[in-house]
Tab-separated table of C-alpha atoms in Angstrom:
chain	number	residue	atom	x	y	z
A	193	UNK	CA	120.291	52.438	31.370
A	194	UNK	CA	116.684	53.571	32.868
A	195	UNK	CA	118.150	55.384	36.561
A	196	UNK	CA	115.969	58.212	35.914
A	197	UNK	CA	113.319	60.246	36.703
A	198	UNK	CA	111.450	63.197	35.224
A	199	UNK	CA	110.103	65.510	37.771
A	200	UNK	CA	108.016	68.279	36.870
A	201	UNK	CA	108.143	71.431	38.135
A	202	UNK	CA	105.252	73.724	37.520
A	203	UNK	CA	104.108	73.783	33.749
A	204	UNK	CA	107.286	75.474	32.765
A	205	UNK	CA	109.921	73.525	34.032
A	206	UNK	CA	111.134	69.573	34.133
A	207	UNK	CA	114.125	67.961	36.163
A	208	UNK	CA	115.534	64.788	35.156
A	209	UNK	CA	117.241	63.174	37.751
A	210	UNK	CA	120.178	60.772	37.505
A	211	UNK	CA	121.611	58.671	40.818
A	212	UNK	CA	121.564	60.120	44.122
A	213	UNK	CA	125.026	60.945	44.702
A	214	UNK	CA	128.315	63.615	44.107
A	215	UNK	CA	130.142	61.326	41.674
A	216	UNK	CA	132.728	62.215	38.869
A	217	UNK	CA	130.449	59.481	36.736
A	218	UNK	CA	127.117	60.366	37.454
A	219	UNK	CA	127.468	64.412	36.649
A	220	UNK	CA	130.037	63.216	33.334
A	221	UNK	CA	126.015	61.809	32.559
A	222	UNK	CA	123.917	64.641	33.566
A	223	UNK	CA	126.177	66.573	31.334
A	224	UNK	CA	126.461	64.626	28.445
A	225	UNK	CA	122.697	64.509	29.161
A	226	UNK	CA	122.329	68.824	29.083
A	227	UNK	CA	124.452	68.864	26.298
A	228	UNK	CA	122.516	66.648	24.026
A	229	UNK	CA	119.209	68.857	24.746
A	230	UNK	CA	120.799	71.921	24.094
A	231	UNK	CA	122.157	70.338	21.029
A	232	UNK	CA	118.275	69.005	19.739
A	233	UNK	CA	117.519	72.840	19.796
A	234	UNK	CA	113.401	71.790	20.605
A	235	UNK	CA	111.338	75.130	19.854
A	236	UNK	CA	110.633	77.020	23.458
A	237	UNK	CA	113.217	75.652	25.302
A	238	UNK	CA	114.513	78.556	27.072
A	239	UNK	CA	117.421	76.856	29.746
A	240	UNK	CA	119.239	73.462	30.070
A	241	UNK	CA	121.075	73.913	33.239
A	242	UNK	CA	122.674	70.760	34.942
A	243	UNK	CA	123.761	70.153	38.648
A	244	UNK	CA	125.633	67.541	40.486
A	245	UNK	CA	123.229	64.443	39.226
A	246	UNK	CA	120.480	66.015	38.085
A	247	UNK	CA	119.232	68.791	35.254
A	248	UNK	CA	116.942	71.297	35.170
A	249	UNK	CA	114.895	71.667	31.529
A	250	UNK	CA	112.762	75.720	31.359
A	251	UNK	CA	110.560	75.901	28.122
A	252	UNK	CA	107.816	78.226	26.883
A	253	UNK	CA	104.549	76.606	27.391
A	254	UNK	CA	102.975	77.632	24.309
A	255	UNK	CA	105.659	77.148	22.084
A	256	UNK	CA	106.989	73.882	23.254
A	257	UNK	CA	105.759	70.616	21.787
A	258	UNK	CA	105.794	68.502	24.982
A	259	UNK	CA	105.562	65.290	23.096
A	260	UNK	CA	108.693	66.073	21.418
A	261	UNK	CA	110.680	67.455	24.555
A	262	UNK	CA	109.525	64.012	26.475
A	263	UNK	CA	111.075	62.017	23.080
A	264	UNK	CA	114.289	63.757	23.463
A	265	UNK	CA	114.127	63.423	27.072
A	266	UNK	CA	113.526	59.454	27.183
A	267	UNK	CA	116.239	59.575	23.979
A	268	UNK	CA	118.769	60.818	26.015
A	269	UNK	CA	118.808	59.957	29.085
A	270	UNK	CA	118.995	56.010	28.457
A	271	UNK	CA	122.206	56.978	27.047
A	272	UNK	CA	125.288	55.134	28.642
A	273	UNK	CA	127.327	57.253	30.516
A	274	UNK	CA	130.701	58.657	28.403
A	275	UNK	CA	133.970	57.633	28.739
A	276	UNK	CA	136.295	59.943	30.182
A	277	UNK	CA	137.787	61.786	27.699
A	278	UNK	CA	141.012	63.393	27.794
A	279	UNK	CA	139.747	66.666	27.083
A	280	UNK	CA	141.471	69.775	27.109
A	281	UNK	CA	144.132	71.260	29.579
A	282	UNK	CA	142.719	71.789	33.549
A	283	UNK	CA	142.335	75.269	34.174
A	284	UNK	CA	144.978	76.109	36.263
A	285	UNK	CA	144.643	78.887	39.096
A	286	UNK	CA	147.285	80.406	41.319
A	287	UNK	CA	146.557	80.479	45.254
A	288	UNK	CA	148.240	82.684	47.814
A	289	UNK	CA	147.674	79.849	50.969
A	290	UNK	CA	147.524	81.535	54.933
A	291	UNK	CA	148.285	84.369	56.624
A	292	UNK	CA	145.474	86.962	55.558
A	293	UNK	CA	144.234	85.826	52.718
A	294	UNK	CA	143.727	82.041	54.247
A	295	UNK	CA	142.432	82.013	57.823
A	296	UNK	CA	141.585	79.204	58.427
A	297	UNK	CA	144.420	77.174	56.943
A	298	UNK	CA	145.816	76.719	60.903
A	299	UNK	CA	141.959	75.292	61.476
A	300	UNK	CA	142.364	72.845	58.737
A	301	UNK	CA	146.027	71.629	59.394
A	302	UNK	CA	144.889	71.213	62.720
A	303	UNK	CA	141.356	69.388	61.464
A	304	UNK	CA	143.498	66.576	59.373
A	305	UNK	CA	146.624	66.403	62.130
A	306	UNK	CA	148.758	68.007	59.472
A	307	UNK	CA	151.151	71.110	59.769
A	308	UNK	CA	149.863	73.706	56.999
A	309	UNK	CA	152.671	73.159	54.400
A	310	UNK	CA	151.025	69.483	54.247
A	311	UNK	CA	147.168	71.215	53.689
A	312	UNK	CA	148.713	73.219	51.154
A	313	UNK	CA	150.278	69.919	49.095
A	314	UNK	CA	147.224	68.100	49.321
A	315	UNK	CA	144.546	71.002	48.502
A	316	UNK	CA	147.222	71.815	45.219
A	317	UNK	CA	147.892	67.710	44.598
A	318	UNK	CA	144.579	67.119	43.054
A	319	UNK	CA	142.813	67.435	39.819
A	320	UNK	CA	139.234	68.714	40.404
A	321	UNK	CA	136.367	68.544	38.371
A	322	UNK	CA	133.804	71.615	38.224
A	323	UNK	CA	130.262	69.701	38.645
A	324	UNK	CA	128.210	72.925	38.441
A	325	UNK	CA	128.203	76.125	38.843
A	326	UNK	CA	125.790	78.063	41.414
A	327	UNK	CA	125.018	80.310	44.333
A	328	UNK	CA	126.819	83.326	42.163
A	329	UNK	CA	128.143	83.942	38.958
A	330	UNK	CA	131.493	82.070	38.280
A	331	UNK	CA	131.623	80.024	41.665
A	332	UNK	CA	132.254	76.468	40.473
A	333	UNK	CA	131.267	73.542	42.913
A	334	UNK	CA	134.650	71.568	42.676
A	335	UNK	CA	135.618	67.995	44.079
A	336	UNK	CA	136.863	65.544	45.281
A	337	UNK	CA	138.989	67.158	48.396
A	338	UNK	CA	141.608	64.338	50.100
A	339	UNK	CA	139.272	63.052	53.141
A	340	UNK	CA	142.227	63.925	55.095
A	341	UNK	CA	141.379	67.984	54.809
A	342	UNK	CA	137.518	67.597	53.916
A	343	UNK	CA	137.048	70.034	56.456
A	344	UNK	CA	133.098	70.759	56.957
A	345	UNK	CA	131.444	74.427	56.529
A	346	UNK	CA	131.639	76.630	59.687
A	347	UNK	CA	128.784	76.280	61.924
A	348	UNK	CA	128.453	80.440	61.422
A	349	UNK	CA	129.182	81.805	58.110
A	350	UNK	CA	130.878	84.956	57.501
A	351	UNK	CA	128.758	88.217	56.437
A	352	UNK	CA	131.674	89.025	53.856
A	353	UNK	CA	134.372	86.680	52.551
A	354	UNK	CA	136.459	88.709	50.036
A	355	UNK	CA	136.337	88.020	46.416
A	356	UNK	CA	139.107	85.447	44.963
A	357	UNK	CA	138.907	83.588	48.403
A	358	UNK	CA	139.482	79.864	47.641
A	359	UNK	CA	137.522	77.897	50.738
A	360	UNK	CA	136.893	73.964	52.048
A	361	UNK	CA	133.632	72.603	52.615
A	362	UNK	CA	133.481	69.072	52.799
A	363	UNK	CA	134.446	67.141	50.176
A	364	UNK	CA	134.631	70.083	47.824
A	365	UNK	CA	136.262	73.544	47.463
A	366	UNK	CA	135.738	76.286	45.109
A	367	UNK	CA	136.730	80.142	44.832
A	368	UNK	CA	134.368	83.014	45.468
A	369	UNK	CA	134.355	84.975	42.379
A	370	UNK	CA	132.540	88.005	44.789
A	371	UNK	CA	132.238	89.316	48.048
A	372	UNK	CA	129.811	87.747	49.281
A	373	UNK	CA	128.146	85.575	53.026
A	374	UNK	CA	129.975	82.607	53.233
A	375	UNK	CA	130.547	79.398	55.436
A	376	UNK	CA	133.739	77.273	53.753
A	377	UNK	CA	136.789	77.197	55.500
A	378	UNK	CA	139.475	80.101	53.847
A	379	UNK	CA	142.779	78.988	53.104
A	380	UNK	CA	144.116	81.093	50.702
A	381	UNK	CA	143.186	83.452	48.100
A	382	UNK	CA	143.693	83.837	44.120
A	383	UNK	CA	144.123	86.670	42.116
A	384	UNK	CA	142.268	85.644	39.251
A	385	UNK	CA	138.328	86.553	38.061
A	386	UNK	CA	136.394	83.408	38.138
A	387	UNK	CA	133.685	85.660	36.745
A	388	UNK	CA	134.763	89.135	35.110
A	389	UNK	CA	132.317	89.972	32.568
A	390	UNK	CA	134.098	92.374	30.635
A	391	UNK	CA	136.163	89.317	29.058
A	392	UNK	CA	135.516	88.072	25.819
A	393	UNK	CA	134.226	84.714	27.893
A	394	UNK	CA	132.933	85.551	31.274
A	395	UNK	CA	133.548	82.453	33.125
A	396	UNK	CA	136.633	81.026	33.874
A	397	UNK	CA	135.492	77.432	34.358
A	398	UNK	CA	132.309	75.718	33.469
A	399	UNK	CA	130.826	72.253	34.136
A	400	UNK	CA	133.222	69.538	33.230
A	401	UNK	CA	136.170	71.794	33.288
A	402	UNK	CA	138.858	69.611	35.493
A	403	UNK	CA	140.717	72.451	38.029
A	404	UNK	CA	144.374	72.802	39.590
A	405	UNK	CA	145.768	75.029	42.315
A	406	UNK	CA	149.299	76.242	42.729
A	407	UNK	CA	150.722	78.050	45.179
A	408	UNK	CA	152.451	81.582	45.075
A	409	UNK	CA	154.008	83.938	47.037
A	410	UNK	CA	152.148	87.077	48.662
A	411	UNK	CA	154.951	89.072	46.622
A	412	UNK	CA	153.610	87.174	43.368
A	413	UNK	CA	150.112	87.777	44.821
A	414	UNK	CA	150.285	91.555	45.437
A	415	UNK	CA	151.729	92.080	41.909
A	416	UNK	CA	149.249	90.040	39.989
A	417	UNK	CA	146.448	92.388	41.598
């Protein structure tokens, strides 16, 4: 399999792109892909970071032998994607859905001609897969949403959506693991630390990881935080 392409990015930095699209298959091969380059441990390679369909390769200059990183490159990348694997248990995170914590749940019920119980079922029916993580520490990109509630971002984001907010955009959803500006559609919020970095592992969920949602009850809620 040759549906690839090395980019380079200033004299420090490579991306190897894989096909063009958000697909379970294609980022299973971009991180197979990462993985395997960590795992050559080349001299000077500082960061293996992969995305959706596509990863990012930083190395030292002047310690890297760039005949060797382009061997392991070409090496691994005509690799044929893995099989999916049954890997370990999904992550599983508990969601408080409307009211205060989920704004724009009524938005969303209304967007897929649903009442708001039926958003909730379908957001907490699926298995998700992380395909990266971004933007801040801890916030996992996470798809496929039902097309029925693949809401799209607002057209103005919010200055501040609160930390553990769990939001819509598109075909994917994801918790904020901060307070941070923000344009996905809020339906509900979790008490759990996507990113706490006084645990003994930081992040909750990293790429690959495959994600559920379950609902609670604000009571539950307010006595988990």
């Amino acid at each position: 399999m040759s549906d690839y392409r090395i980019v380079p990015a200033g004299d420090s930095a490579i991306f190897v792109e894989f096909e063009e699209r958000i697909d379970p298959g294609v980022n299973a091969r971009t991180i197979a892909f990462a993985n395997a380059v960590l795992a050559a441990n080349l001299a000077g390679v500082r960061d293996v970071v992969p995305t959706y369909r596509s990863t990012a390769i930083y190395f030292d200059p002047l310690r890297t032998d760039g005949d060797a990183l382009l061997a392991c490159v070409e090496r691994e990348a005509i690799r044929p994607a893995p099989a999916p694997a049954a890997g370990s248990a999904p992550v599983r995170i508990p969601v408080c859905y409307g009211g205060e914590l989920g704004p724009d749940l009524p938005a969303v019920a209304a967007f897929a001609k649903v009442d708001e119980e039926e958003v909730i079922r379908l957001h907490t029916a699926g298995t998700y897969r992380v395909f990266m993580l971004g933007f801040v520490p801890g916030f996992a990109y996470l798809g496929i949403v039902d097309d029925r509630i693949a809401m799209p971002r607002r057209s103005t984001p919010r200055v501040r959506v609160p930390a553990g907010s769990v939001g819509i955009g598109g075909i994917q959803t994801g918790v904020y693991p901060a307070e941070t500006p923000g344009g996905w559609q809020l339906i509900g919020r979790t008490p759990l630390k996507p990113f706490d970095p006084g645990r003994a592992d930081p992040f909750l969920m990293t790429a690959g990881d495959c994600v559920q949602f379950y609902p609670i009850a604000r009571r539950e809620y307010d006595q988990w935080t």
